[in-house]
Coordinates of C-alpha atoms in Angstrom, one line a residue:
M1167 CA -17.0 -51.0 -26.6
K1168 CA -16.5 -51.4 -22.9
K1169 CA -15.2 -47.8 -22.7
R1170 CA -18.3 -46.5 -24.6
I1171 CA -20.6 -48.3 -22.2
I1172 CA -18.8 -46.8 -19.2
S1173 CA -18.8 -43.4 -20.8
G1174 CA -22.5 -43.6 -21.4
C1175 CA -23.2 -44.5 -17.8
L1176 CA -21.1 -41.6 -16.7
V1177 CA -23.0 -39.1 -18.8
L1178 CA -26.3 -40.5 -17.5
A1179 CA -25.1 -40.1 -13.9
L1180 CA -24.1 -36.5 -14.7
L1181 CA -27.4 -35.7 -16.2
I1182 CA -29.2 -37.1 -13.1
G1183 CA -27.0 -35.7 -10.4
G1184 CA -24.3 -33.6 -11.9
F1185 CA -25.8 -30.3 -10.9
M1186 CA -27.6 -31.2 -7.7
G1187 CA -26.5 -29.5 -4.5
I1188 CA -24.3 -26.5 -4.0
D1189 CA -21.3 -25.8 -6.1
R1190 CA -18.2 -25.1 -4.0
F1191 CA -14.7 -26.1 -3.4
R1192 CA -13.7 -28.2 -0.4
P1193 CA -10.4 -27.1 1.0
E1194 CA -8.3 -29.7 2.8
E1195 CA -7.5 -27.2 5.6
R1196 CA -10.1 -25.2 7.5
S1197 CA -9.5 -23.5 10.8
I1198 CA -10.7 -20.5 12.8
S1199 CA -8.2 -18.3 14.5
I1200 CA -8.4 -14.9 16.3
V1201 CA -6.1 -12.1 15.1
N1202 CA -4.2 -10.7 18.1
A1203 CA -4.9 -7.0 18.9
R1204 CA -2.0 -4.8 17.7
V1205 CA 0.2 -3.5 20.5
E1206 CA 1.8 0.0 20.0
P1207 CA 5.0 0.0 22.1
S1208 CA 5.6 3.4 23.8
E1209 CA 8.5 4.9 25.8
K1210 CA 7.9 2.4 28.6
E1211 CA 8.5 -0.7 26.4
T1212 CA 11.2 0.8 24.1
G1213 CA 13.0 3.4 26.2
L1214 CA 12.4 5.9 23.3
K1215 CA 11.2 9.4 23.9
V1216 CA 10.8 11.7 20.9
D1217 CA 10.9 15.5 21.0
A1218 CA 7.8 16.2 19.0
K1219 CA 4.0 16.4 19.5
A1220 CA 3.5 12.9 18.0
A1221 CA 5.6 10.1 16.4
V1222 CA 5.3 6.6 15.1
L1223 CA 7.7 3.9 13.8
M1224 CA 6.2 1.3 11.5
D1225 CA 7.4 -1.8 9.6
A1226 CA 6.7 -0.8 5.9
T1227 CA 5.7 -4.4 4.9
S1228 CA 3.4 -5.6 7.6
G1229 CA 2.3 -2.3 9.2
E1230 CA 3.4 -3.5 12.6
V1231 CA 4.0 -0.5 15.0
L1232 CA 7.4 -0.6 16.7
F1233 CA 7.1 2.6 18.6
A1234 CA 4.2 5.1 19.2
Q1235 CA 4.0 8.4 21.0
D1236 CA 0.6 10.1 20.8
A1237 CA 0.3 8.3 17.4
H1238 CA -3.5 8.8 17.2
K1239 CA -3.5 12.5 18.2
K1240 CA -5.3 14.6 15.6
L1241 CA -2.8 17.3 14.3
P1242 CA -2.3 19.5 11.3
P1243 CA 0.1 17.7 8.9
A1244 CA 1.2 20.7 6.7
S1245 CA 2.6 19.5 3.3
V1246 CA 2.8 15.8 4.5
T1247 CA -0.8 16.0 3.2
K1248 CA 0.6 15.5 -0.2
V1249 CA 1.4 11.9 0.5
M1250 CA -2.3 11.2 -0.1
T1251 CA -2.4 13.5 -3.1
M1252 CA 0.5 11.5 -4.7
L1253 CA -1.0 8.2 -3.7
L1254 CA -4.3 8.9 -5.5
I1255 CA -2.5 10.1 -8.6
L1256 CA -0.3 7.0 -8.8
E1257 CA -3.2 4.6 -8.1
A1258 CA -5.1 6.3 -10.9
C1259 CA -2.1 5.8 -13.2
E1260 CA -1.9 2.1 -12.1
S1261 CA -5.6 1.6 -12.9
G1262 CA -5.3 3.3 -16.3
K1263 CA -7.5 6.2 -15.5
I1264 CA -4.7 8.6 -16.3
S1265 CA -1.0 8.3 -17.4
L1266 CA 2.3 9.7 -16.2
K1267 CA 2.6 11.1 -19.7
D1268 CA -0.7 12.9 -19.7
K1269 CA -0.4 16.7 -20.4
V1270 CA -1.9 18.8 -17.7
T1271 CA -2.9 22.4 -18.4
I1272 CA -2.2 24.7 -15.4
S1273 CA -5.3 26.6 -14.3
E1274 CA -5.6 30.0 -12.8
R1275 CA -6.4 28.4 -9.4
A1276 CA -3.3 26.2 -9.5
A1277 CA -1.0 29.1 -10.5
A1278 CA -2.3 31.3 -7.7
M1279 CA -1.3 28.9 -4.9
G1280 CA 1.1 30.4 -2.5
G1281 CA 3.9 28.8 -0.4
S1282 CA 6.2 26.2 -2.0
Q1283 CA 5.6 26.2 -5.7
M1284 CA 7.0 25.7 -9.2
Y1285 CA 5.9 29.2 -10.3
M1286 CA 3.9 28.0 -13.2
E1287 CA 1.8 30.3 -15.4
P1288 CA -1.9 29.7 -16.3
G1289 CA -2.1 27.9 -19.6
E1290 CA 1.3 26.2 -19.6
Q1291 CA 1.4 22.4 -19.8
H1292 CA 3.3 19.8 -17.9
T1293 CA 3.2 16.0 -17.7
V1294 CA 1.7 14.3 -14.7
E1295 CA 5.2 12.9 -14.0
E1296 CA 6.8 16.4 -14.0
L1297 CA 4.1 17.6 -11.6
L1298 CA 4.6 14.6 -9.3
M1299 CA 8.3 15.3 -9.3
G1300 CA 7.7 18.9 -8.3
V1301 CA 5.3 17.8 -5.5
A1302 CA 7.6 15.1 -4.2
M1303 CA 10.9 17.1 -4.3
A1304 CA 9.9 20.8 -3.9
S1305 CA 6.5 20.3 -2.2
A1306 CA 4.9 22.3 -5.0
N1307 CA 1.4 23.5 -4.0
D1308 CA 0.6 24.6 -7.5
G1309 CA 1.5 21.1 -8.8
A1310 CA -0.7 19.4 -6.2
V1311 CA -3.7 21.5 -7.3
A1312 CA -3.1 20.9 -11.0
L1313 CA -2.9 17.2 -10.4
A1314 CA -6.1 17.2 -8.4
E1315 CA -8.0 19.1 -11.1
H1316 CA -6.6 16.7 -13.8
L1317 CA -7.8 13.6 -12.1
A1318 CA -11.1 14.7 -10.5
G1319 CA -12.1 17.8 -12.4
S1320 CA -11.9 20.1 -9.3
V1321 CA -10.0 20.3 -6.0
E1322 CA -13.3 19.8 -4.1
M1323 CA -14.0 16.5 -5.9
F1324 CA -10.4 15.4 -5.4
V1325 CA -10.6 16.1 -1.7
E1326 CA -13.7 13.9 -1.5
R1327 CA -11.6 11.1 -3.0
M1328 CA -8.9 11.8 -0.5
N1329 CA -11.2 11.3 2.4
R1330 CA -12.8 8.2 0.8
R1331 CA -9.4 6.6 0.3
A1332 CA -8.5 7.5 3.9
A1333 CA -11.6 5.6 5.1
E1334 CA -10.7 2.6 2.9
L1335 CA -7.2 2.6 4.5
D1336 CA -8.9 2.7 7.9
M1337 CA -7.3 6.1 8.7
K1338 CA -9.7 6.9 11.6
D1339 CA -8.0 10.1 12.7
T1340 CA -8.0 12.0 9.4
N1341 CA -10.0 14.7 7.7
F1342 CA -8.7 16.4 4.6
V1343 CA -9.9 19.8 3.4
N1344 CA -7.3 20.6 0.7
T1345 CA -4.7 18.8 -1.4
N1346 CA -1.5 20.5 -0.2
G1347 CA -1.8 21.1 3.6
L1348 CA -1.9 24.9 3.5
P1349 CA -3.5 26.1 6.8
V1350 CA -7.2 25.7 6.9
S1351 CA -9.8 24.8 9.6
N1352 CA -10.7 21.1 10.2
H1353 CA -7.7 19.7 8.2
Y1354 CA -6.0 17.1 10.4
T1355 CA -4.5 13.6 10.5
S1356 CA -2.3 11.6 12.9
A1357 CA 1.2 10.2 12.9
Y1358 CA -0.3 6.7 12.6
D1359 CA -2.5 7.6 9.7
I1360 CA 0.3 9.2 7.9
A1361 CA 2.4 6.1 8.3
I1362 CA -0.5 4.0 6.8
M1363 CA -0.8 6.2 3.7
S1364 CA 3.0 6.4 3.3
K1365 CA 3.1 2.6 3.4
A1366 CA 0.7 2.5 0.5
L1367 CA 2.6 5.2 -1.4
I1368 CA 6.1 3.7 -1.3
R1369 CA 5.0 0.5 -2.9
F1370 CA 5.2 2.4 -6.1
P1371 CA 8.8 2.1 -7.4
E1372 CA 8.5 5.4 -9.3
T1373 CA 8.5 7.3 -6.0
Q1374 CA 12.1 6.4 -5.2
N1375 CA 13.2 8.2 -8.4
W1376 CA 11.8 11.4 -6.9
F1377 CA 12.2 10.9 -3.2
T1378 CA 15.9 10.1 -3.3
K1379 CA 16.9 12.7 -5.9
W1380 CA 18.5 15.7 -4.4
Q1381 CA 18.3 18.2 -7.3
A1382 CA 16.6 18.3 -10.8
T1383 CA 15.7 20.9 -13.4
I1384 CA 12.5 21.3 -15.4
K1385 CA 11.2 23.9 -17.9
V1386 CA 8.5 26.2 -16.7
G1387 CA 6.7 29.0 -18.5
L1388 CA 4.4 29.5 -21.5
P1389 CA 5.6 28.4 -25.0
G1390 CA 8.4 30.7 -26.1
K1391 CA 9.0 32.0 -22.6
E1392 CA 10.3 28.8 -21.0
K1393 CA 13.0 28.9 -18.4
D1394 CA 14.9 26.4 -16.3
F1395 CA 13.5 25.9 -12.8
G1396 CA 15.6 24.1 -10.3
L1397 CA 14.0 21.6 -7.9
T1398 CA 15.8 20.9 -4.6
N1399 CA 14.5 18.2 -2.4
T1400 CA 13.1 19.5 0.9
N1401 CA 13.9 16.2 2.6
R1402 CA 17.5 16.4 4.0
L1403 CA 17.0 13.0 5.5
I1404 CA 18.2 11.5 2.2
K1405 CA 21.5 13.3 2.6
I1406 CA 22.2 12.6 6.3
Y1407 CA 20.7 9.1 7.0
P1408 CA 22.2 6.0 5.4
G1409 CA 19.5 4.0 3.6
A1410 CA 16.9 6.9 3.6
I1411 CA 14.4 6.6 0.7
G1412 CA 11.9 9.4 1.3
I1413 CA 9.2 10.5 1.9
K1414 CA 7.7 14.0 2.6
T1415 CA 8.4 17.1 4.7
G1416 CA 5.9 19.7 5.9
F1417 CA 5.9 23.0 7.8
T1418 CA 3.5 25.7 8.8
Q1419 CA 3.5 27.8 12.0
D1420 CA 0.5 25.9 13.2
A1421 CA 1.7 22.4 12.4
G1422 CA 5.4 22.9 13.3
Y1423 CA 8.0 20.8 11.5
C1424 CA 6.6 17.5 10.2
L1425 CA 8.1 14.6 8.3
S1426 CA 7.1 11.2 6.9
G1427 CA 10.4 9.3 6.3
A1428 CA 11.4 5.9 5.1
A1429 CA 14.7 4.0 5.2
E1430 CA 15.8 0.5 4.2
R1431 CA 18.7 -1.7 5.3
N1432 CA 19.4 -5.3 4.4
G1433 CA 15.9 -5.9 3.2
T1434 CA 14.2 -4.3 6.2
R1435 CA 12.1 -1.2 5.4
L1436 CA 10.8 1.2 8.0
I1437 CA 8.5 4.2 8.0
G1438 CA 8.9 7.0 10.6
V1439 CA 6.6 9.9 11.2
I1440 CA 7.3 13.1 13.2
L1441 CA 4.6 15.7 13.8
G1442 CA 5.0 19.1 15.5
A1443 CA 8.8 19.2 16.0
S1444 CA 10.2 22.6 17.1
T1445 CA 12.8 22.9 14.3
S1446 CA 13.8 21.2 11.1
K1447 CA 17.0 20.0 12.7
V1448 CA 15.0 18.4 15.5
R1449 CA 12.6 16.5 13.2
F1450 CA 15.5 14.9 11.3
A1451 CA 17.4 14.0 14.5
E1452 CA 14.4 12.5 16.1
I1453 CA 13.4 10.4 13.1
S1454 CA 17.0 9.2 12.8
K1455 CA 16.9 8.1 16.4
M1456 CA 13.7 6.1 15.7
F1457 CA 15.3 4.4 12.7
D1458 CA 18.4 3.6 14.7
Y1459 CA 16.3 1.9 17.2
G1460 CA 14.3 -0.1 14.6
F1461 CA 17.3 -1.3 12.6
S1462 CA 19.3 -2.2 15.8
N1463 CA 16.5 -4.3 17.3
Y1464 CA 14.5 -5.8 14.3
E1465 CA 15.1 -7.6 11.1
S1466 CA 12.8 -8.7 8.2
V1467 CA 12.2 -12.3 7.4
K1468 CA 11.1 -13.1 3.9
V1469 CA 8.3 -15.7 3.9
A1470 CA 6.9 -15.9 0.4
K1471 CA 7.0 -14.1 -3.0
K1472 CA 4.1 -12.6 -4.9
G1473 CA 2.6 -15.3 -7.1
Q1474 CA 4.3 -18.1 -5.2
V1475 CA 2.0 -21.3 -5.2
Q1476 CA 0.8 -22.2 -1.7
K1477 CA -1.3 -25.2 -2.7
A1478 CA -3.2 -26.8 -5.5
L1479 CA -7.0 -26.6 -4.9
K1480 CA -9.4 -29.2 -6.3
L1481 CA -12.8 -27.7 -7.4
E1482 CA -15.9 -29.7 -7.2
K1483 CA -17.9 -29.4 -10.5
G1484 CA -15.5 -26.6 -11.6
A1485 CA -13.8 -25.9 -14.9
P1486 CA -10.9 -26.2 -14.5
S1487 CA -11.1 -28.9 -11.9
K1488 CA -8.0 -27.7 -10.1
I1489 CA -6.3 -24.3 -9.7
D1490 CA -3.3 -23.0 -7.9
V1491 CA -3.7 -20.8 -4.8
V1492 CA -0.9 -18.1 -4.7
M1493 CA 0.3 -15.2 -2.7
E1494 CA -1.3 -11.9 -3.5
D1495 CA 1.9 -10.0 -2.5
D1496 CA 5.4 -10.5 -1.3
V1497 CA 5.3 -11.5 2.3
A1498 CA 7.9 -10.5 4.9
V1499 CA 7.5 -10.2 8.7
L1500 CA 9.6 -8.2 11.2
V1501 CA 11.0 -10.0 14.2
K1502 CA 13.4 -9.1 16.9
K1503 CA 17.0 -9.9 15.9
G1504 CA 17.9 -13.5 16.5
K1505 CA 14.3 -14.7 16.4
K1506 CA 14.1 -15.9 12.7
D1507 CA 13.7 -19.5 13.7
S1508 CA 10.6 -18.7 15.8
I1509 CA 8.5 -18.0 12.6
K1510 CA 6.1 -20.8 11.4
T1511 CA 3.4 -20.7 8.8
R1512 CA 0.0 -22.2 8.2
I1513 CA -2.5 -22.1 5.3
E1514 CA -6.0 -21.2 6.4
M1515 CA -8.7 -21.5 3.7
K1516 CA -12.2 -20.0 3.6
G1517 CA -14.8 -22.6 4.3
Y1518 CA -17.1 -21.8 1.4
V1519 CA -16.8 -19.8 -1.8
P1520 CA -19.3 -20.4 -4.7
L1521 CA -18.4 -20.8 -8.3
P1522 CA -17.5 -19.0 -10.5
L1523 CA -14.1 -17.8 -9.1
K1524 CA -12.3 -14.8 -10.4
K1525 CA -8.5 -14.6 -10.9
G1526 CA -7.1 -12.8 -7.8
Q1527 CA -10.2 -13.6 -5.7
E1528 CA -9.2 -14.1 -2.0
L1529 CA -9.5 -17.8 -0.9
G1530 CA -7.8 -17.7 2.4
H1531 CA -4.7 -16.6 4.3
L1532 CA -1.1 -17.5 4.9
V1533 CA -1.0 -17.2 8.7
I1534 CA 2.3 -16.3 10.3
Y1535 CA 3.0 -17.6 13.8
Q1536 CA 5.8 -16.6 16.2
D1537 CA 6.5 -18.9 19.1
G1538 CA 3.1 -20.4 18.5
V1539 CA 1.2 -17.1 18.6
E1540 CA -0.4 -15.6 15.5
K1541 CA 1.6 -12.6 14.3
E1542 CA 0.3 -11.7 10.8
R1543 CA -1.9 -13.0 8.1
F1544 CA -1.6 -12.4 4.4
P1545 CA -4.2 -13.0 1.6
I1546 CA -3.8 -16.0 -0.8
V1547 CA -5.8 -15.8 -4.0
A1548 CA -6.9 -17.8 -7.1
A1549 CA -4.1 -17.9 -9.7
E1550 CA -6.8 -18.1 -12.5
S1551 CA -10.5 -17.9 -13.0
A1552 CA -12.8 -20.9 -12.7
K1553 CA -16.4 -21.4 -13.7
K1554 CA -19.2 -23.8 -13.0
A1555 CA -18.5 -26.9 -15.1
S1556 CA -20.9 -27.7 -18.0
I1557 CA -22.0 -31.2 -18.9
K1558 CA -19.3 -31.2 -21.6
D1559 CA -16.7 -30.0 -19.2
L1560 CA -17.6 -32.8 -16.7
Y1561 CA -17.6 -35.4 -19.4
I1562 CA -14.2 -34.4 -20.6
Q1563 CA -12.8 -34.5 -17.1
M1564 CA -14.3 -37.9 -16.5
M1565 CA -12.8 -39.2 -19.8
K1566 CA -9.4 -37.9 -18.9
K1567 CA -9.5 -39.9 -15.7
I1568 CA -10.5 -43.1 -17.5
I1569 CA -8.0 -42.7 -20.3

């Protein structure tokens, strides 16, 4: 009887004041901090000088620049352009817009592409995965055009998507005009921007199946006239540099010898970009020199895993009344060797987010400090959705506390 009286009073209180005021969560920790401006170490800080028009060395996890030489200079990228082409295709596969198993019919336009190609005939069909392999390994211009047409309907519409995605990635030194990097006016990017889109691309595990494969064979030709076509990887880095995992070569007379490369050792993954080298041998030697510098001086510190709970958050007038706040992605930071113990972390929550909350919604950051100075910050998100609690929800929550 006593419990019924108490319950009735609680319901009455909820009816009077349960929905007054602003619905929000009240995080236990709130703070304001200033993100430090990124420093791009040059020859003066590193002692490195690269024999190319532009170069950059970047941590593939955080995006921290370890070395830069004219990294924001606008230059023609040749076939390194295809990094963005492959990125858009794989992101479309990830979102479900297309599939790696989709059949793509080769158009007259795709088949007419010159330069590096798979020598496909108009009307023959290949899967998205086969075409991606051709682009990744053999730098197939015809494959790049066919993929663009499959996703966007036309090359022109696909190029619009390329530039839109570049803007989303904050690639400020880039303008794409085609999908494959064949010489054309006003088609340019920078070493830094290439590193940014390469960082986005190599998060897809499928890429390593293509980037690290030296040779493969596929069937090309119309039905009844198929023949074997050998693919040989244009990226000799995977043969000559221990730990190399990609990414894309490029060459035209205007662009010179270009390369976006990646390598991994002991959990540390680096991206190097060379633009405008004088020979193919030089580009591979110079990127190897950058990687040697990176691996000799830096190491990766794993801080948290994707989905790892950072805190339990109470929700005022929410259903549920408490949710976990988790890491959006794996978190690792690069430090100079011997400096692991200098890394500390802090949870920084947003001050106000209204209900309802969506699963995956950003609620704050895990802030990384090194020697007391902010180094990086990574999003923490809601592990599940939450809505504004109804009278019934609030009543049930109250009864659980009583019982």
